[in-house]
Amino acid sequence: MDYELDSMMGFDKLGLYFEVHIAGFDGENFTYSVYFNDEPDDSKLEETRKALSVFLGSFDEETFPGYVDVTNEGDKLSVYLDLGNTTPGNENISIQGILKALNNVSGIKQVIVNEDCEGFDF
């Protein structure tokens, strides 16, 4: 049976201004390849970190949303989410929350989640 992964993950219901797709799964880790209209510079990296910081700051002290890191890969920014030790039940909140936070960053053309995964056969 062929499933539409974007829809399964709820990405089609987020109302984002940019295009988003999921290429596959890598266990509890998610890597968001964030492509911009122009090559991202240090100011775009800082804008992205700030948007993610606001999202991560919305969790209380007892709720762990996962480990998040952002790096500049030259042609794109890479946002890494490790859901290990995430508070049970918050996995989708974190996965979708990263995308919602990125919606506050200007100039994003497309986000591909787990771009380097070979896919997942059902």
PDB file of C-alpha atoms in Angstrom:
ATOM      1  CA  MET A   1       0.000   0.000   0.000  1.00  0.00           C
ATOM      2  CA  ASP A   2       1.391   3.404  -0.991  1.00  0.00           C
ATOM      3  CA  TYR A   3       0.931   6.184   1.553  1.00  0.00           C
ATOM      4  CA  GLU A   4       1.572   9.872   1.104  1.00  0.00           C
ATOM      5  CA  LEU A   5       4.180  10.529   3.806  1.00  0.00           C
ATOM      6  CA  ASP A   6       3.637  14.306   3.850  1.00  0.00           C
ATOM      7  CA  SER A   7      -0.047  13.810   4.600  1.00  0.00           C
ATOM      8  CA  MET A   8       0.637  11.053   7.140  1.00  0.00           C
ATOM      9  CA  MET A   9       2.879  13.435   9.053  1.00  0.00           C
ATOM     10  CA  GLY A  10       0.240  16.194   8.900  1.00  0.00           C
ATOM     11  CA  PHE A  11       2.489  18.530   6.909  1.00  0.00           C
ATOM     12  CA  ASP A  12      -0.325  19.349   4.482  1.00  0.00           C
ATOM     13  CA  LYS A  13      -2.418  20.816   7.314  1.00  0.00           C
ATOM     14  CA  LEU A  14       0.185  23.209   8.743  1.00  0.00           C
ATOM     15  CA  GLY A  15      -0.532  26.174   6.441  1.00  0.00           C
ATOM     16  CA  LEU A  16       3.140  26.923   5.786  1.00  0.00           C
ATOM     17  CA  TYR A  17       4.216  29.529   3.238  1.00  0.00           C
ATOM     18  CA  PHE A  18       6.931  27.199   1.885  1.00  0.00           C
ATOM     19  CA  GLU A  19       6.844  23.740   0.331  1.00  0.00           C
ATOM     20  CA  VAL A  20       7.642  20.829   2.681  1.00  0.00           C
ATOM     21  CA  HIS A  21       8.171  17.114   2.065  1.00  0.00           C
ATOM     22  CA  ILE A  22       9.470  14.132   4.017  1.00  0.00           C
ATOM     23  CA  ALA A  23      11.771  11.782   2.108  1.00  0.00           C
ATOM     24  CA  GLY A  24      11.920   8.950   4.646  1.00  0.00           C
ATOM     25  CA  PHE A  25      12.589   8.017   8.244  1.00  0.00           C
ATOM     26  CA  ASP A  26      15.736   7.647  10.329  1.00  0.00           C
ATOM     27  CA  GLY A  27      14.484   6.291  13.631  1.00  0.00           C
ATOM     28  CA  GLU A  28      14.099   9.023  16.225  1.00  0.00           C
ATOM     29  CA  ASN A  29      16.198  11.542  14.277  1.00  0.00           C
ATOM     30  CA  PHE A  30      14.913  14.133  11.833  1.00  0.00           C
ATOM     31  CA  THR A  31      17.078  16.368   9.656  1.00  0.00           C
ATOM     32  CA  TYR A  32      15.367  19.341   8.041  1.00  0.00           C
ATOM     33  CA  SER A  33      17.139  20.595   4.896  1.00  0.00           C
ATOM     34  CA  VAL A  34      16.055  24.229   4.688  1.00  0.00           C
ATOM     35  CA  TYR A  35      16.480  25.788   1.245  1.00  0.00           C
ATOM     36  CA  PHE A  36      16.155  29.540   0.785  1.00  0.00           C
ATOM     37  CA  ASN A  37      15.505  31.754  -2.221  1.00  0.00           C
ATOM     38  CA  ASP A  38      19.124  32.913  -1.808  1.00  0.00           C
ATOM     39  CA  GLU A  39      22.115  31.145  -0.263  1.00  0.00           C
ATOM     40  CA  PRO A  40      21.806  31.416   3.527  1.00  0.00           C
ATOM     41  CA  ASP A  41      24.296  33.648   5.338  1.00  0.00           C
ATOM     42  CA  ASP A  42      25.088  34.179   9.029  1.00  0.00           C
ATOM     43  CA  SER A  43      22.102  36.495   9.509  1.00  0.00           C
ATOM     44  CA  LYS A  44      19.737  33.834   8.130  1.00  0.00           C
ATOM     45  CA  LEU A  45      21.339  31.267  10.448  1.00  0.00           C
ATOM     46  CA  GLU A  46      20.773  33.587  13.403  1.00  0.00           C
ATOM     47  CA  GLU A  47      17.164  34.313  12.364  1.00  0.00           C
ATOM     48  CA  THR A  48      16.510  30.564  12.174  1.00  0.00           C
ATOM     49  CA  ARG A  49      18.117  29.887  15.554  1.00  0.00           C
ATOM     50  CA  LYS A  50      16.035  32.647  17.126  1.00  0.00           C
ATOM     51  CA  ALA A  51      12.764  31.277  15.674  1.00  0.00           C
ATOM     52  CA  LEU A  52      13.592  27.778  16.938  1.00  0.00           C
ATOM     53  CA  SER A  53      14.590  29.158  20.339  1.00  0.00           C
ATOM     54  CA  VAL A  54      11.160  30.778  20.717  1.00  0.00           C
ATOM     55  CA  PHE A  55       9.487  27.450  19.891  1.00  0.00           C
ATOM     56  CA  LEU A  56      11.713  25.434  22.240  1.00  0.00           C
ATOM     57  CA  GLY A  57      11.190  28.023  24.982  1.00  0.00           C
ATOM     58  CA  SER A  58       7.458  27.368  24.896  1.00  0.00           C
ATOM     59  CA  PHE A  59       7.921  24.037  26.721  1.00  0.00           C
ATOM     60  CA  ASP A  60       7.827  23.923  30.516  1.00  0.00           C
ATOM     61  CA  GLU A  61      10.732  22.646  32.616  1.00  0.00           C
ATOM     62  CA  GLU A  62       9.283  19.139  32.880  1.00  0.00           C
ATOM     63  CA  THR A  63       8.697  18.659  29.148  1.00  0.00           C
ATOM     64  CA  PHE A  64      11.625  17.814  26.875  1.00  0.00           C
ATOM     65  CA  PRO A  65      10.928  18.536  23.175  1.00  0.00           C
ATOM     66  CA  GLY A  66      14.126  16.872  21.930  1.00  0.00           C
ATOM     67  CA  TYR A  67      17.628  18.039  21.108  1.00  0.00           C
ATOM     68  CA  VAL A  68      17.824  20.619  18.288  1.00  0.00           C
ATOM     69  CA  ASP A  69      20.872  21.965  16.441  1.00  0.00           C
ATOM     70  CA  VAL A  70      21.169  24.269  13.414  1.00  0.00           C
ATOM     71  CA  THR A  71      24.120  24.471  11.024  1.00  0.00           C
ATOM     72  CA  ASN A  72      24.868  26.266   7.787  1.00  0.00           C
ATOM     73  CA  GLU A  73      25.734  23.770   5.048  1.00  0.00           C
ATOM     74  CA  GLY A  74      26.443  26.464   2.443  1.00  0.00           C
ATOM     75  CA  ASP A  75      23.556  25.934   0.035  1.00  0.00           C
ATOM     76  CA  LYS A  76      21.057  25.246   2.836  1.00  0.00           C
ATOM     77  CA  LEU A  77      20.590  25.301   6.586  1.00  0.00           C
ATOM     78  CA  SER A  78      20.325  21.977   8.360  1.00  0.00           C
ATOM     79  CA  VAL A  79      18.117  21.626  11.429  1.00  0.00           C
ATOM     80  CA  TYR A  80      18.715  18.423  13.370  1.00  0.00           C
ATOM     81  CA  LEU A  81      16.056  17.074  15.763  1.00  0.00           C
ATOM     82  CA  ASP A  82      16.819  14.113  18.015  1.00  0.00           C
ATOM     83  CA  LEU A  83      13.670  12.864  19.718  1.00  0.00           C
ATOM     84  CA  GLY A  84      15.552  10.582  22.128  1.00  0.00           C
ATOM     85  CA  ASN A  85      14.259  11.144  25.675  1.00  0.00           C
ATOM     86  CA  THR A  86      11.445  13.342  24.381  1.00  0.00           C
ATOM     87  CA  THR A  87       8.496  13.483  26.710  1.00  0.00           C
ATOM     88  CA  PRO A  88       6.161  10.690  25.495  1.00  0.00           C
ATOM     89  CA  GLY A  89       3.351  12.040  23.346  1.00  0.00           C
ATOM     90  CA  ASN A  90       5.262  15.152  22.284  1.00  0.00           C
ATOM     91  CA  GLU A  91       7.027  13.661  19.268  1.00  0.00           C
ATOM     92  CA  ASN A  92       4.605  15.066  16.671  1.00  0.00           C
ATOM     93  CA  ILE A  93       4.455  18.389  18.490  1.00  0.00           C
ATOM     94  CA  SER A  94       8.232  18.660  18.105  1.00  0.00           C
ATOM     95  CA  ILE A  95       8.355  17.403  14.503  1.00  0.00           C
ATOM     96  CA  GLN A  96       5.635  19.785  13.327  1.00  0.00           C
ATOM     97  CA  GLY A  97       6.703  22.534  15.726  1.00  0.00           C
ATOM     98  CA  ILE A  98      10.071  22.847  13.990  1.00  0.00           C
ATOM     99  CA  LEU A  99       8.231  23.519  10.720  1.00  0.00           C
ATOM    100  CA  LYS A 100       5.876  26.011  12.372  1.00  0.00           C
ATOM    101  CA  ALA A 101       8.876  27.824  13.843  1.00  0.00           C
ATOM    102  CA  LEU A 102      10.559  27.899  10.427  1.00  0.00           C
ATOM    103  CA  ASN A 103       7.401  29.532   9.078  1.00  0.00           C
ATOM    104  CA  ASN A 104       8.563  32.643  10.997  1.00  0.00           C
ATOM    105  CA  VAL A 105      11.833  32.779   9.036  1.00  0.00           C
ATOM    106  CA  SER A 106      11.743  34.805   5.836  1.00  0.00           C
ATOM    107  CA  GLY A 107      12.862  33.613   2.427  1.00  0.00           C
ATOM    108  CA  ILE A 108      12.455  29.841   2.763  1.00  0.00           C
ATOM    109  CA  LYS A 109      11.712  28.165  -0.556  1.00  0.00           C
ATOM    110  CA  GLN A 110      11.488  24.525   0.514  1.00  0.00           C
ATOM    111  CA  VAL A 111      12.131  22.171   3.438  1.00  0.00           C
ATOM    112  CA  ILE A 112      12.877  18.497   2.909  1.00  0.00           C
ATOM    113  CA  VAL A 113      12.822  16.345   6.034  1.00  0.00           C
ATOM    114  CA  ASN A 114      15.302  13.450   6.062  1.00  0.00           C
ATOM    115  CA  GLU A 115      16.439  14.284   2.553  1.00  0.00           C
ATOM    116  CA  ASP A 116      19.271  11.753   2.642  1.00  0.00           C
ATOM    117  CA  CYS A 117      17.063   8.817   3.666  1.00  0.00           C
ATOM    118  CA  GLU A 118      16.444   6.182   1.041  1.00  0.00           C
ATOM    119  CA  GLY A 119      12.763   6.173   1.925  1.00  0.00           C
ATOM    120  CA  PHE A 120      10.559   3.811   3.796  1.00  0.00           C
ATOM    121  CA  ASP A 121       8.675   0.975   2.164  1.00  0.00           C
ATOM    122  CA  PHE A 122       5.343   0.049   3.662  1.00  0.00           C
TER     123      PHE A 122
END
